[in-house]
Amino acid sequence: MKRRALLAAPLLATPALAQSRAIRILVPFPPGGAADITARLLAEQMAPMLGQPVVIENRPGAGGNIAAEATARAAPDGLTLFLGGATIFCANRYLYRGAMPFDSMRDFAHISRVSVGTTLLVTRADRPWQNFSQMAQAAREAPRTISAGNSGWGTISNLSIAKMGRAAGFEVNQIPYRGLAPSLNDLIAGTLDLIFDGIPAIIPHVREGRLRALGVGSAQRVTYVPGLESVPGMAELIPGTDMDMEFWYCLSAPAATPGEMIARLHQAIVAAASSPAYAERLRPLGFNAVTDASPAALTEFIRVQDAVWKGLVEVSGVRLD
């Protein structure tokens, strides 16, 4: 408690933000998915540190571009933040090409990453495939007869499915949804065969026996998540490939936000994402807390990640412009 007080004191002592007004975090996907859960856990920690409300505003659509564009055009007053990530800041420029409504570097002041996680491949518990190998063999024998829901073209789930199919030599019928929640509902209802998406919203159904986990998207197992200790990673399931679907979320502000506000927000975000309460609630959901030493460090990280996600888009063959 004393450590939190020491962290919070300089934030509250700096009148850089209008503390009577709420900070909005725009989330580019519907409630219930990995991004939404991450943002809400983070907001709980940030609010007392900043001494003002932090509210979540879900604005799904266009692979995250709607919420990103709204942030880029918002007043640079430190009151609008965006929970962006790998697909939006790195992959979308290759998916949407000439239709991109913002520039990931020019239009944002990137502040810090807040979490890193991977994807989980699941099927209904009543489907005949007891493991990944059986599902893959069925998909090879009858191409595109197995259906897989994704959270929208160009999202982490879409790219995970495409990369998996290419690496393992089969093709499924991908069906796009507006976020994870509706695809998860259809999987549980029996109108889909697979989803390969963020862990947080899926794992409760695996633990309760409604869904069967076939694999995690990272190269290695995620043994720190209760219920997934024995689920193999891609290095075991598809040996010899470079498949490692690790993704991250970060907080960013409009580009013209003053430097002193960005510094104050960086201090609060890092303190919140470093708190034991935040990390302890993330890990069972399949995420690890992560932060960047400075806004400049995150900006350079995004530049480096660009090539990684360009390659994933090329493998998927998806174009959205």
mmCIF file of C-alpha atoms in Angstrom:
data_model
loop_
_atom_site.group_PDB
_atom_site.id
_atom_site.type_symbol
_atom_site.label_atom_id
_atom_site.label_comp_id
_atom_site.label_asym_id
_atom_site.label_seq_id
_atom_site.Cartn_x
_atom_site.Cartn_y
_atom_site.Cartn_z
ATOM 1 C CA MET A 1 0.000 0.000 0.000
ATOM 2 C CA LYS A 2 2.834 2.363 0.780
ATOM 3 C CA ARG A 3 4.368 1.712 -2.655
ATOM 4 C CA ARG A 4 1.114 2.603 -4.411
ATOM 5 C CA ALA A 5 0.870 5.836 -2.419
ATOM 6 C CA LEU A 6 4.370 6.790 -3.496
ATOM 7 C CA LEU A 7 3.515 6.066 -7.119
ATOM 8 C CA ALA A 8 0.226 7.927 -7.027
ATOM 9 C CA ALA A 9 1.409 11.050 -5.232
ATOM 10 C CA PRO A 10 3.319 12.678 -8.121
ATOM 11 C CA LEU A 11 0.491 11.887 -10.529
ATOM 12 C CA LEU A 12 -2.086 13.645 -8.410
ATOM 13 C CA ALA A 13 0.255 16.531 -7.745
ATOM 14 C CA THR A 14 0.530 17.373 -11.449
ATOM 15 C CA PRO A 15 -2.466 19.375 -12.738
ATOM 16 C CA ALA A 16 -1.797 18.225 -16.310
ATOM 17 C CA LEU A 17 -5.224 16.705 -16.916
ATOM 18 C CA ALA A 18 -8.701 17.972 -16.123
ATOM 19 C CA GLN A 19 -9.174 15.685 -13.145
ATOM 20 C CA SER A 20 -12.895 16.373 -12.852
ATOM 21 C CA ARG A 21 -13.420 14.760 -16.278
ATOM 22 C CA ALA A 22 -13.262 11.089 -17.125
ATOM 23 C CA ILE A 23 -10.569 9.559 -19.289
ATOM 24 C CA ARG A 24 -12.023 7.416 -22.065
ATOM 25 C CA ILE A 25 -10.290 4.281 -23.278
ATOM 26 C CA LEU A 26 -11.651 3.430 -26.717
ATOM 27 C CA VAL A 27 -11.685 -0.346 -27.241
ATOM 28 C CA PRO A 28 -11.872 -1.522 -30.862
ATOM 29 C CA PHE A 29 -13.854 -4.695 -30.182
ATOM 30 C CA PRO A 30 -17.188 -5.548 -28.499
ATOM 31 C CA PRO A 31 -17.519 -6.273 -24.773
ATOM 32 C CA GLY A 32 -16.458 -9.701 -23.584
ATOM 33 C CA GLY A 33 -13.338 -10.247 -25.667
ATOM 34 C CA ALA A 34 -9.665 -10.143 -24.723
ATOM 35 C CA ALA A 35 -9.226 -6.440 -25.511
ATOM 36 C CA ASP A 36 -12.280 -5.409 -23.522
ATOM 37 C CA ILE A 37 -11.306 -7.466 -20.463
ATOM 38 C CA THR A 38 -7.749 -6.105 -20.561
ATOM 39 C CA ALA A 39 -8.985 -2.506 -20.768
ATOM 40 C CA ARG A 40 -11.419 -2.900 -17.876
ATOM 41 C CA LEU A 41 -8.831 -4.469 -15.592
ATOM 42 C CA LEU A 42 -6.394 -1.691 -16.455
ATOM 43 C CA ALA A 43 -8.974 1.064 -15.912
ATOM 44 C CA GLU A 44 -9.654 -0.228 -12.389
ATOM 45 C CA GLN A 45 -6.002 0.268 -11.523
ATOM 46 C CA MET A 46 -5.495 3.590 -13.329
ATOM 47 C CA ALA A 47 -8.455 5.490 -11.885
ATOM 48 C CA PRO A 48 -7.218 5.785 -8.276
ATOM 49 C CA MET A 49 -3.689 6.545 -9.449
ATOM 50 C CA LEU A 50 -4.871 9.447 -11.607
ATOM 51 C CA GLY A 51 -7.576 10.566 -9.219
ATOM 52 C CA GLN A 52 -10.252 10.633 -11.920
ATOM 53 C CA PRO A 53 -12.647 8.186 -13.557
ATOM 54 C CA VAL A 54 -11.410 5.954 -16.375
ATOM 55 C CA VAL A 55 -14.263 4.631 -18.512
ATOM 56 C CA ILE A 56 -14.383 2.100 -21.336
ATOM 57 C CA GLU A 57 -16.053 2.890 -24.659
ATOM 58 C CA ASN A 58 -16.415 -0.012 -27.098
ATOM 59 C CA ARG A 59 -16.295 1.004 -30.771
ATOM 60 C CA PRO A 60 -15.979 -2.150 -32.870
ATOM 61 C CA GLY A 61 -15.708 -2.296 -36.624
ATOM 62 C CA ALA A 62 -13.329 -2.267 -39.602
ATOM 63 C CA GLY A 63 -10.745 -4.407 -37.837
ATOM 64 C CA GLY A 64 -10.233 -1.764 -35.159
ATOM 65 C CA ASN A 65 -9.905 1.161 -37.567
ATOM 66 C CA ILE A 66 -13.100 2.884 -36.403
ATOM 67 C CA ALA A 67 -11.914 3.266 -32.815
ATOM 68 C CA ALA A 68 -8.366 4.087 -33.926
ATOM 69 C CA GLU A 69 -9.529 6.842 -36.274
ATOM 70 C CA ALA A 70 -11.793 8.281 -33.559
ATOM 71 C CA THR A 71 -8.804 8.474 -31.237
ATOM 72 C CA ALA A 72 -6.536 10.007 -33.864
ATOM 73 C CA ARG A 73 -9.121 12.766 -34.450
ATOM 74 C CA ALA A 74 -9.944 13.349 -30.765
ATOM 75 C CA ALA A 75 -8.882 16.461 -28.886
ATOM 76 C CA PRO A 76 -5.268 16.070 -27.716
ATOM 77 C CA ASP A 77 -6.168 16.848 -24.112
ATOM 78 C CA GLY A 78 -5.081 13.591 -22.477
ATOM 79 C CA LEU A 79 -8.670 12.470 -21.969
ATOM 80 C CA THR A 80 -8.921 10.044 -24.910
ATOM 81 C CA LEU A 81 -6.814 6.887 -25.057
ATOM 82 C CA PHE A 82 -6.918 3.928 -27.414
ATOM 83 C CA LEU A 83 -6.312 0.274 -26.599
ATOM 84 C CA GLY A 84 -4.508 -0.648 -29.788
ATOM 85 C CA GLY A 85 -2.410 -3.615 -30.656
ATOM 86 C CA ALA A 86 -0.471 -5.626 -33.179
ATOM 87 C CA THR A 87 -3.163 -6.117 -35.798
ATOM 88 C CA ILE A 88 -4.376 -2.515 -35.772
ATOM 89 C CA PHE A 89 -1.042 -0.723 -35.678
ATOM 90 C CA CYS A 90 0.979 -3.205 -37.763
ATOM 91 C CA ALA A 91 -1.221 -5.546 -39.835
ATOM 92 C CA ASN A 92 -3.994 -3.194 -40.924
ATOM 93 C CA ARG A 93 -1.799 -1.030 -43.140
ATOM 94 C CA TYR A 94 -1.232 -4.123 -45.311
ATOM 95 C CA LEU A 95 -4.827 -5.321 -45.073
ATOM 96 C CA TYR A 96 -6.537 -2.024 -45.908
ATOM 97 C CA ARG A 97 -3.727 -0.422 -47.935
ATOM 98 C CA GLY A 98 -5.146 2.694 -49.608
ATOM 99 C CA ALA A 99 -8.263 2.640 -47.405
ATOM 100 C CA MET A 100 -6.410 3.253 -44.122
ATOM 101 C CA PRO A 101 -7.934 6.283 -42.333
ATOM 102 C CA PHE A 102 -4.862 6.922 -40.141
ATOM 103 C CA ASP A 103 -1.122 6.438 -39.973
ATOM 104 C CA SER A 104 0.070 4.316 -37.051
ATOM 105 C CA MET A 105 3.146 6.461 -36.460
ATOM 106 C CA ARG A 106 2.121 9.940 -37.528
ATOM 107 C CA ASP A 107 -1.321 10.089 -35.885
ATOM 108 C CA PHE A 108 -0.613 8.623 -32.432
ATOM 109 C CA ALA A 109 1.496 9.245 -29.362
ATOM 110 C CA HIS A 110 2.192 5.677 -28.263
ATOM 111 C CA ILE A 111 2.580 5.349 -24.495
ATOM 112 C CA SER A 112 3.151 1.775 -23.264
ATOM 113 C CA ARG A 113 2.202 -1.819 -23.851
ATOM 114 C CA VAL A 114 -0.023 -3.261 -21.129
ATOM 115 C CA SER A 115 -0.364 -6.980 -21.894
ATOM 116 C CA VAL A 116 0.864 -9.790 -24.085
ATOM 117 C CA GLY A 117 -0.946 -13.033 -24.807
ATOM 118 C CA THR A 118 -1.698 -15.673 -27.367
ATOM 119 C CA THR A 119 -4.627 -17.423 -29.016
ATOM 120 C CA LEU A 120 -6.433 -20.666 -28.170
ATOM 121 C CA LEU A 121 -7.824 -23.156 -30.681
ATOM 122 C CA VAL A 122 -11.017 -24.808 -29.419
ATOM 123 C CA THR A 123 -13.841 -26.978 -30.674
ATOM 124 C CA ARG A 124 -17.116 -28.069 -29.116
ATOM 125 C CA ALA A 125 -16.706 -30.940 -26.679
ATOM 126 C CA ASP A 126 -19.106 -33.088 -28.734
ATOM 127 C CA ARG A 127 -17.084 -32.827 -31.937
ATOM 128 C CA PRO A 128 -15.290 -36.058 -32.904
ATOM 129 C CA TRP A 129 -11.739 -34.639 -32.880
ATOM 130 C CA GLN A 130 -10.032 -35.452 -29.606
ATOM 131 C CA ASN A 131 -6.861 -33.586 -30.531
ATOM 132 C CA PHE A 132 -5.282 -31.300 -33.113
ATOM 133 C CA SER A 133 -3.996 -34.143 -35.284
ATOM 134 C CA GLN A 134 -7.460 -35.647 -35.722
ATOM 135 C CA MET A 135 -8.961 -32.267 -36.625
ATOM 136 C CA ALA A 136 -6.139 -31.520 -39.087
ATOM 137 C CA GLN A 137 -6.532 -34.903 -40.778
ATOM 138 C CA ALA A 138 -10.285 -34.393 -41.143
ATOM 139 C CA ALA A 139 -9.668 -30.964 -42.650
ATOM 140 C CA ARG A 140 -7.172 -32.379 -45.162
ATOM 141 C CA GLU A 141 -9.563 -35.134 -46.215
ATOM 142 C CA ALA A 142 -12.489 -32.733 -46.714
ATOM 143 C CA PRO A 143 -11.156 -29.210 -47.426
ATOM 144 C CA ARG A 144 -13.285 -26.260 -46.245
ATOM 145 C CA THR A 145 -15.967 -28.455 -44.663
ATOM 146 C CA ILE A 146 -14.844 -27.563 -41.136
ATOM 147 C CA SER A 147 -16.057 -24.085 -40.169
ATOM 148 C CA ALA A 148 -13.998 -21.652 -38.107
ATOM 149 C CA GLY A 149 -15.306 -18.344 -36.812
ATOM 150 C CA ASN A 150 -13.029 -15.332 -36.611
ATOM 151 C CA SER A 151 -13.443 -11.895 -35.024
ATOM 152 C CA GLY A 152 -13.345 -10.188 -38.424
ATOM 153 C CA TRP A 153 -11.049 -10.248 -41.441
ATOM 154 C CA GLY A 154 -7.545 -9.174 -40.497
ATOM 155 C CA THR A 155 -7.963 -9.778 -36.754
ATOM 156 C CA ILE A 156 -5.640 -11.962 -34.706
ATOM 157 C CA SER A 157 -8.103 -14.862 -34.967
ATOM 158 C CA ASN A 158 -8.304 -14.619 -38.760
ATOM 159 C CA LEU A 159 -4.518 -14.480 -39.098
ATOM 160 C CA SER A 160 -4.047 -17.325 -36.584
ATOM 161 C CA ILE A 161 -6.390 -19.607 -38.527
ATOM 162 C CA ALA A 162 -4.764 -18.732 -41.859
ATOM 163 C CA LYS A 163 -1.233 -19.221 -40.547
ATOM 164 C CA MET A 164 -2.180 -22.531 -38.907
ATOM 165 C CA GLY A 165 -3.799 -23.882 -42.052
ATOM 166 C CA ARG A 166 -0.862 -22.907 -44.226
ATOM 167 C CA ALA A 167 1.663 -24.384 -41.792
ATOM 168 C CA ALA A 168 -0.235 -27.654 -41.277
ATOM 169 C CA GLY A 169 -1.404 -28.135 -44.857
ATOM 170 C CA PHE A 170 -5.178 -27.815 -44.634
ATOM 171 C CA GLU A 171 -7.924 -25.262 -45.216
ATOM 172 C CA VAL A 172 -11.039 -24.533 -43.185
ATOM 173 C CA ASN A 173 -14.031 -22.371 -44.018
ATOM 174 C CA GLN A 174 -13.462 -19.078 -42.197
ATOM 175 C CA ILE A 175 -16.585 -17.128 -41.211
ATOM 176 C CA PRO A 176 -16.108 -13.510 -40.048
ATOM 177 C CA TYR A 177 -17.956 -12.040 -37.043
ATOM 178 C CA ARG A 178 -18.011 -8.644 -35.351
ATOM 179 C CA GLY A 179 -15.792 -9.686 -32.482
ATOM 180 C CA LEU A 180 -15.156 -12.797 -30.419
ATOM 181 C CA ALA A 181 -18.377 -12.837 -28.388
ATOM 182 C CA PRO A 182 -20.778 -13.601 -31.280
ATOM 183 C CA SER A 183 -18.483 -16.264 -32.761
ATOM 184 C CA LEU A 184 -18.123 -17.871 -29.330
ATOM 185 C CA ASN A 185 -21.903 -17.910 -28.936
ATOM 186 C CA ASP A 186 -22.292 -19.691 -32.284
ATOM 187 C CA LEU A 187 -19.581 -22.212 -31.428
ATOM 188 C CA ILE A 188 -21.316 -23.086 -28.160
ATOM 189 C CA ALA A 189 -24.661 -23.272 -29.989
ATOM 190 C CA GLY A 190 -23.197 -25.746 -32.476
ATOM 191 C CA THR A 191 -23.264 -23.702 -35.686
ATOM 192 C CA LEU A 192 -19.451 -23.484 -35.819
ATOM 193 C CA ASP A 193 -16.751 -26.119 -35.463
ATOM 194 C CA LEU A 194 -13.737 -24.070 -34.332
ATOM 195 C CA ILE A 195 -12.547 -20.718 -33.104
ATOM 196 C CA PHE A 196 -8.919 -19.660 -32.658
ATOM 197 C CA ASP A 197 -9.001 -16.457 -30.631
ATOM 198 C CA GLY A 198 -7.931 -14.733 -27.420
ATOM 199 C CA ILE A 199 -7.950 -16.883 -24.286
ATOM 200 C CA PRO A 200 -9.825 -14.774 -21.666
ATOM 201 C CA ALA A 201 -13.387 -15.226 -22.908
ATOM 202 C CA ILE A 202 -12.837 -18.821 -24.053
ATOM 203 C CA ILE A 203 -11.115 -20.428 -21.081
ATOM 204 C CA PRO A 204 -14.179 -20.541 -18.741
ATOM 205 C CA HIS A 205 -15.990 -22.734 -21.284
ATOM 206 C CA VAL A 206 -12.966 -25.054 -21.538
ATOM 207 C CA ARG A 207 -12.831 -25.414 -17.756
ATOM 208 C CA GLU A 208 -16.559 -26.140 -17.608
ATOM 209 C CA GLY A 209 -16.308 -28.828 -20.289
ATOM 210 C CA ARG A 210 -18.353 -27.204 -23.055
ATOM 211 C CA LEU A 211 -15.305 -26.677 -25.271
ATOM 212 C CA ARG A 212 -12.194 -28.783 -25.921
ATOM 213 C CA ALA A 213 -8.827 -27.066 -26.311
ATOM 214 C CA LEU A 214 -6.808 -28.396 -29.262
ATOM 215 C CA GLY A 215 -3.798 -26.096 -29.089
ATOM 216 C CA VAL A 216 -2.432 -22.707 -28.096
ATOM 217 C CA GLY A 217 -1.195 -20.280 -30.733
ATOM 218 C CA SER A 218 2.152 -19.578 -29.107
ATOM 219 C CA ALA A 219 5.135 -21.768 -29.917
ATOM 220 C CA GLN A 220 5.277 -23.085 -26.349
ATOM 221 C CA ARG A 221 2.585 -24.157 -23.877
ATOM 222 C CA VAL A 222 1.008 -21.595 -21.551
ATOM 223 C CA THR A 223 1.386 -23.645 -18.387
ATOM 224 C CA TYR A 224 0.549 -20.706 -16.126
ATOM 225 C CA VAL A 225 -3.132 -20.785 -17.185
ATOM 226 C CA PRO A 226 -5.223 -23.196 -15.080
ATOM 227 C CA GLY A 227 -6.905 -25.676 -17.390
ATOM 228 C CA LEU A 228 -4.380 -25.353 -20.220
ATOM 229 C CA GLU A 229 -1.324 -26.944 -18.618
ATOM 230 C CA SER A 230 -1.454 -30.002 -20.886
ATOM 231 C CA VAL A 231 -2.484 -28.222 -24.108
ATOM 232 C CA PRO A 232 0.378 -28.270 -26.639
ATOM 233 C CA GLY A 233 1.785 -25.239 -28.407
ATOM 234 C CA MET A 234 2.467 -24.833 -32.110
ATOM 235 C CA ALA A 235 6.072 -26.061 -31.888
ATOM 236 C CA GLU A 236 4.691 -29.447 -30.797
ATOM 237 C CA LEU A 237 1.673 -29.513 -33.091
ATOM 238 C CA ILE A 238 3.326 -28.255 -36.278
ATOM 239 C CA PRO A 239 7.048 -28.956 -35.860
ATOM 240 C CA GLY A 240 9.490 -27.102 -38.045
ATOM 241 C CA THR A 241 7.328 -24.012 -38.585
ATOM 242 C CA ASP A 242 7.774 -20.509 -37.193
ATOM 243 C CA MET A 243 4.182 -20.203 -36.008
ATOM 244 C CA ASP A 244 4.009 -18.191 -32.786
ATOM 245 C CA MET A 245 0.804 -16.151 -32.530
ATOM 246 C CA GLU A 246 1.738 -13.896 -29.654
ATOM 247 C CA PHE A 247 -0.035 -10.553 -29.625
ATOM 248 C CA TRP A 248 0.039 -7.454 -27.461
ATOM 249 C CA TYR A 249 -2.089 -4.499 -26.453
ATOM 250 C CA CYS A 250 -0.911 -0.970 -25.772
ATOM 251 C CA LEU A 251 -2.348 2.424 -24.867
ATOM 252 C CA SER A 252 -1.920 5.365 -27.207
ATOM 253 C CA ALA A 253 -3.196 8.956 -27.393
ATOM 254 C CA PRO A 254 -3.739 11.446 -30.233
ATOM 255 C CA ALA A 255 -0.433 12.560 -31.729
ATOM 256 C CA ALA A 256 -0.619 16.198 -30.610
ATOM 257 C CA THR A 257 -1.130 15.371 -26.928
ATOM 258 C CA PRO A 258 1.410 17.503 -24.984
ATOM 259 C CA GLY A 259 4.542 15.781 -23.795
ATOM 260 C CA GLU A 260 3.893 16.459 -20.122
ATOM 261 C CA MET A 261 0.502 14.742 -20.397
ATOM 262 C CA ILE A 262 2.035 11.740 -22.153
ATOM 263 C CA ALA A 263 4.697 11.514 -19.425
ATOM 264 C CA ARG A 264 2.026 11.606 -16.711
ATOM 265 C CA LEU A 265 -0.076 8.998 -18.473
ATOM 266 C CA HIS A 266 2.962 6.789 -19.030
ATOM 267 C CA GLN A 267 3.712 6.900 -15.308
ATOM 268 C CA ALA A 268 0.135 5.947 -14.429
ATOM 269 C CA ILE A 269 -0.133 3.210 -17.060
ATOM 270 C CA VAL A 270 3.159 1.601 -16.089
ATOM 271 C CA ALA A 271 2.225 1.750 -12.405
ATOM 272 C CA ALA A 272 -1.175 0.203 -13.117
ATOM 273 C CA ALA A 273 0.169 -2.538 -15.394
ATOM 274 C CA SER A 274 2.929 -3.315 -12.886
ATOM 275 C CA SER A 275 0.551 -3.715 -9.959
ATOM 276 C CA PRO A 276 0.242 -7.242 -8.529
ATOM 277 C CA ALA A 277 -3.555 -7.038 -8.659
ATOM 278 C CA TYR A 278 -3.538 -6.413 -12.421
ATOM 279 C CA ALA A 279 -0.955 -9.112 -13.191
ATOM 280 C CA GLU A 280 -2.626 -11.703 -10.953
ATOM 281 C CA ARG A 281 -5.988 -11.219 -12.663
ATOM 282 C CA LEU A 282 -4.477 -11.327 -16.157
ATOM 283 C CA ARG A 283 -2.454 -14.524 -15.859
ATOM 284 C CA PRO A 284 -5.355 -16.983 -15.345
ATOM 285 C CA LEU A 285 -6.898 -15.440 -18.474
ATOM 286 C CA GLY A 286 -3.823 -16.208 -20.577
ATOM 287 C CA PHE A 287 -2.116 -12.811 -20.517
ATOM 288 C CA ASN A 288 1.063 -11.484 -18.963
ATOM 289 C CA ALA A 289 1.447 -7.869 -17.922
ATOM 290 C CA VAL A 290 4.133 -5.997 -19.856
ATOM 291 C CA THR A 291 5.215 -2.344 -20.007
ATOM 292 C CA ASP A 292 7.644 -0.194 -21.976
ATOM 293 C CA ALA A 293 10.368 1.915 -20.382
ATOM 294 C CA SER A 294 9.297 4.966 -22.359
ATOM 295 C CA PRO A 295 6.911 6.053 -25.124
ATOM 296 C CA ALA A 296 9.898 6.137 -27.469
ATOM 297 C CA ALA A 297 10.666 2.487 -26.672
ATOM 298 C CA LEU A 298 7.130 1.438 -27.574
ATOM 299 C CA THR A 299 7.233 3.454 -30.792
ATOM 300 C CA GLU A 300 10.415 1.665 -31.867
ATOM 301 C CA PHE A 301 8.928 -1.705 -30.879
ATOM 302 C CA ILE A 302 5.947 -1.067 -33.178
ATOM 303 C CA ARG A 303 8.308 -0.193 -36.034
ATOM 304 C CA VAL A 304 10.093 -3.527 -35.605
ATOM 305 C CA GLN A 305 6.832 -5.492 -35.327
ATOM 306 C CA ASP A 306 5.613 -4.102 -38.638
ATOM 307 C CA ALA A 307 7.602 -6.647 -40.670
ATOM 308 C CA VAL A 308 6.315 -9.569 -38.571
ATOM 309 C CA TRP A 309 2.688 -8.709 -39.208
ATOM 310 C CA LYS A 310 3.271 -7.876 -42.852
ATOM 311 C CA GLY A 311 4.397 -11.487 -43.271
ATOM 312 C CA LEU A 312 1.292 -12.815 -41.521
ATOM 313 C CA VAL A 313 -0.989 -10.783 -43.788
ATOM 314 C CA GLU A 314 0.819 -12.100 -46.860
ATOM 315 C CA VAL A 315 0.295 -15.687 -45.639
ATOM 316 C CA SER A 316 -3.411 -15.047 -45.038
ATOM 317 C CA GLY A 317 -3.978 -13.641 -48.523
ATOM 318 C CA VAL A 318 -6.561 -11.216 -47.069
ATOM 319 C CA ARG A 319 -7.070 -7.742 -48.562
ATOM 320 C CA LEU A 320 -9.746 -5.405 -47.226
ATOM 321 C CA ASP A 321 -9.382 -2.286 -49.390
#
